[in-house]
Amino acid sequence: GRRHRGPPRRRAAMNLALLDPFSHNELPEVIEAKLEVPSTVSVCAFNRRGSMLAGGCDNGHVIVWDFETHGVARTLELHEAPVTSVSWTKSSRRLLSSGADGRLAVWDVLGACVVQLLARENLEFTGASTHPLRRDVCLACSSSTVVASREVSLVFWEAAGPRSLALLSPDAPADEPAGGGGEGAAGGSGGSRRQPPPLVACFDKPGERVLIGSGKGLVTLLDLSGARLAEMQVAGGPVLRSLALSRDGMSFVLVCADRVIRAFALERLFEGGAAAGREHQDVVSRVPWALAAFTSDSEHVIGAAAAAEQKLYIWDGDRQLAKMLDGPKDPIVYFAYHPTRPILACCAKSGDIFVWTKQYCENWSAFAPDFKELEENEEYEEREDEFDQQPAQVEAKAEDEAEHIDIVTLEPSELAHFPDADDPDIELECLPIRPLADDDESAEGGAGIGEADAERKAPLGRKRKV
């Protein structure tokens, strides 16, 4: 008998808009996979294309997965304390990682080595992000481990070494932007004070301005020189826990300590005064929130509840609850949304990464109108002339073969990166798994194994070189 083979999932996703043009907003629905790692992963980030996923571990390691195969492609070892953030450059060839050990590192992903390093004593980096266009600039949020002092600074990776420019130090006297180094802004007398909540910050889409959340609901917009452009006070003055910009750069979302997620238009900052924004919350259970962000189409806000189990809420632009997802009893501590597809990578408290995605219903008749689904295999008797070539078909085939198809020229797209003055690297679209030649494995004829297999076979307590 002959079976009809169903189309692959990716092909079904590409044709979904043709099947139902009014339901093009795709959202995650089910857990498709779980990435198991040897240590607790607390932060993660997709690269520009979504082909690679980087995760920062509590043991200081940075792991890079090939997201198509879910296999570990690189394990980067440097930090001696938990990794607090990971961020990709535009070309995906370099990766920024920050740690609670006061180190800020730029990695060459393909070579698995550090190309730039900034180390500070008595300091921990609570977050960092790369510039949207330039690979030689990053934004870093730090807190002192000795005194109650916080700072947001730009780091310029120069040939002579990293140079830091403080943009905002709210714990300094008079709460004025710091114009220089900013280290030790709060005096030694502040050592007995309670450490304030960390600052949150991000670049805008062109990378010309910096958005900073500080104090009790205070959001400030600065240029790259540290000059204040606009300022806004969130109504009620709640402490800000996280800040995220939408992919189109038009809006930003805040997670507040009063158990409310607030979304604002970026232009709202220039109006000043107090603002409430679009509020999202669970009015019934009043759950606190671990993180919030926009979906890749910038049309929905997604929030992860800080509960005993995985709970995800997705709201549309009218503040209506579009979906509520329930997962296993493994709370979410961080998540990253895929840049182009309805996929959510959630870091759980157990250390695993759960991959949420849309559950596609295969409509095979959309690809073959005369398709007939069979309950069981049947013998098919073909007609005598069913597969005979007709003259018209032969001519059409000859015309198709004569047509020249260009598979070399790269067309501009939002995801493609072309080397320029800001980032001269050629884009790294995929990361090949490096074969490791271990002495023990070579003796057994296993020199060609991948890194994922080598991790499983390597004895505990022995560090491998990457």
Tab-separated table of N, CA and C in Angstrom, residues 116 156-162:
chain	number	residue	atom	x	y	z
A	116	GLN	N	37.601	39.929	25.223
A	116	GLN	CA	37.627	41.143	26.030
A	116	GLN	C	37.150	40.792	27.435
A	156	PHE	N	33.090	50.610	26.748
A	156	PHE	CA	33.623	50.670	25.391
A	156	PHE	C	34.814	49.713	25.311
A	157	TRP	N	34.713	48.742	24.423
A	157	TRP	CA	35.789	47.760	24.257
A	157	TRP	C	36.792	48.306	23.245
A	158	GLU	N	37.833	48.936	23.754
A	158	GLU	CA	38.841	49.561	22.903
A	158	GLU	C	40.094	48.699	22.837
A	159	ALA	N	40.953	49.020	21.887
A	159	ALA	CA	42.174	48.233	21.699
A	159	ALA	C	43.092	48.329	22.913
A	160	ALA	N	43.097	49.487	23.578
A	160	ALA	CA	43.940	49.663	24.755
A	160	ALA	C	43.351	49.041	26.002
A	161	GLY	N	42.098	48.578	25.930
A	161	GLY	CA	41.429	47.993	27.079
A	161	GLY	C	40.053	48.583	27.263
A	162	PRO	N	39.228	47.971	28.078
A	162	PRO	CA	37.865	48.479	28.276
A	162	PRO	C	37.847	49.806	29.013
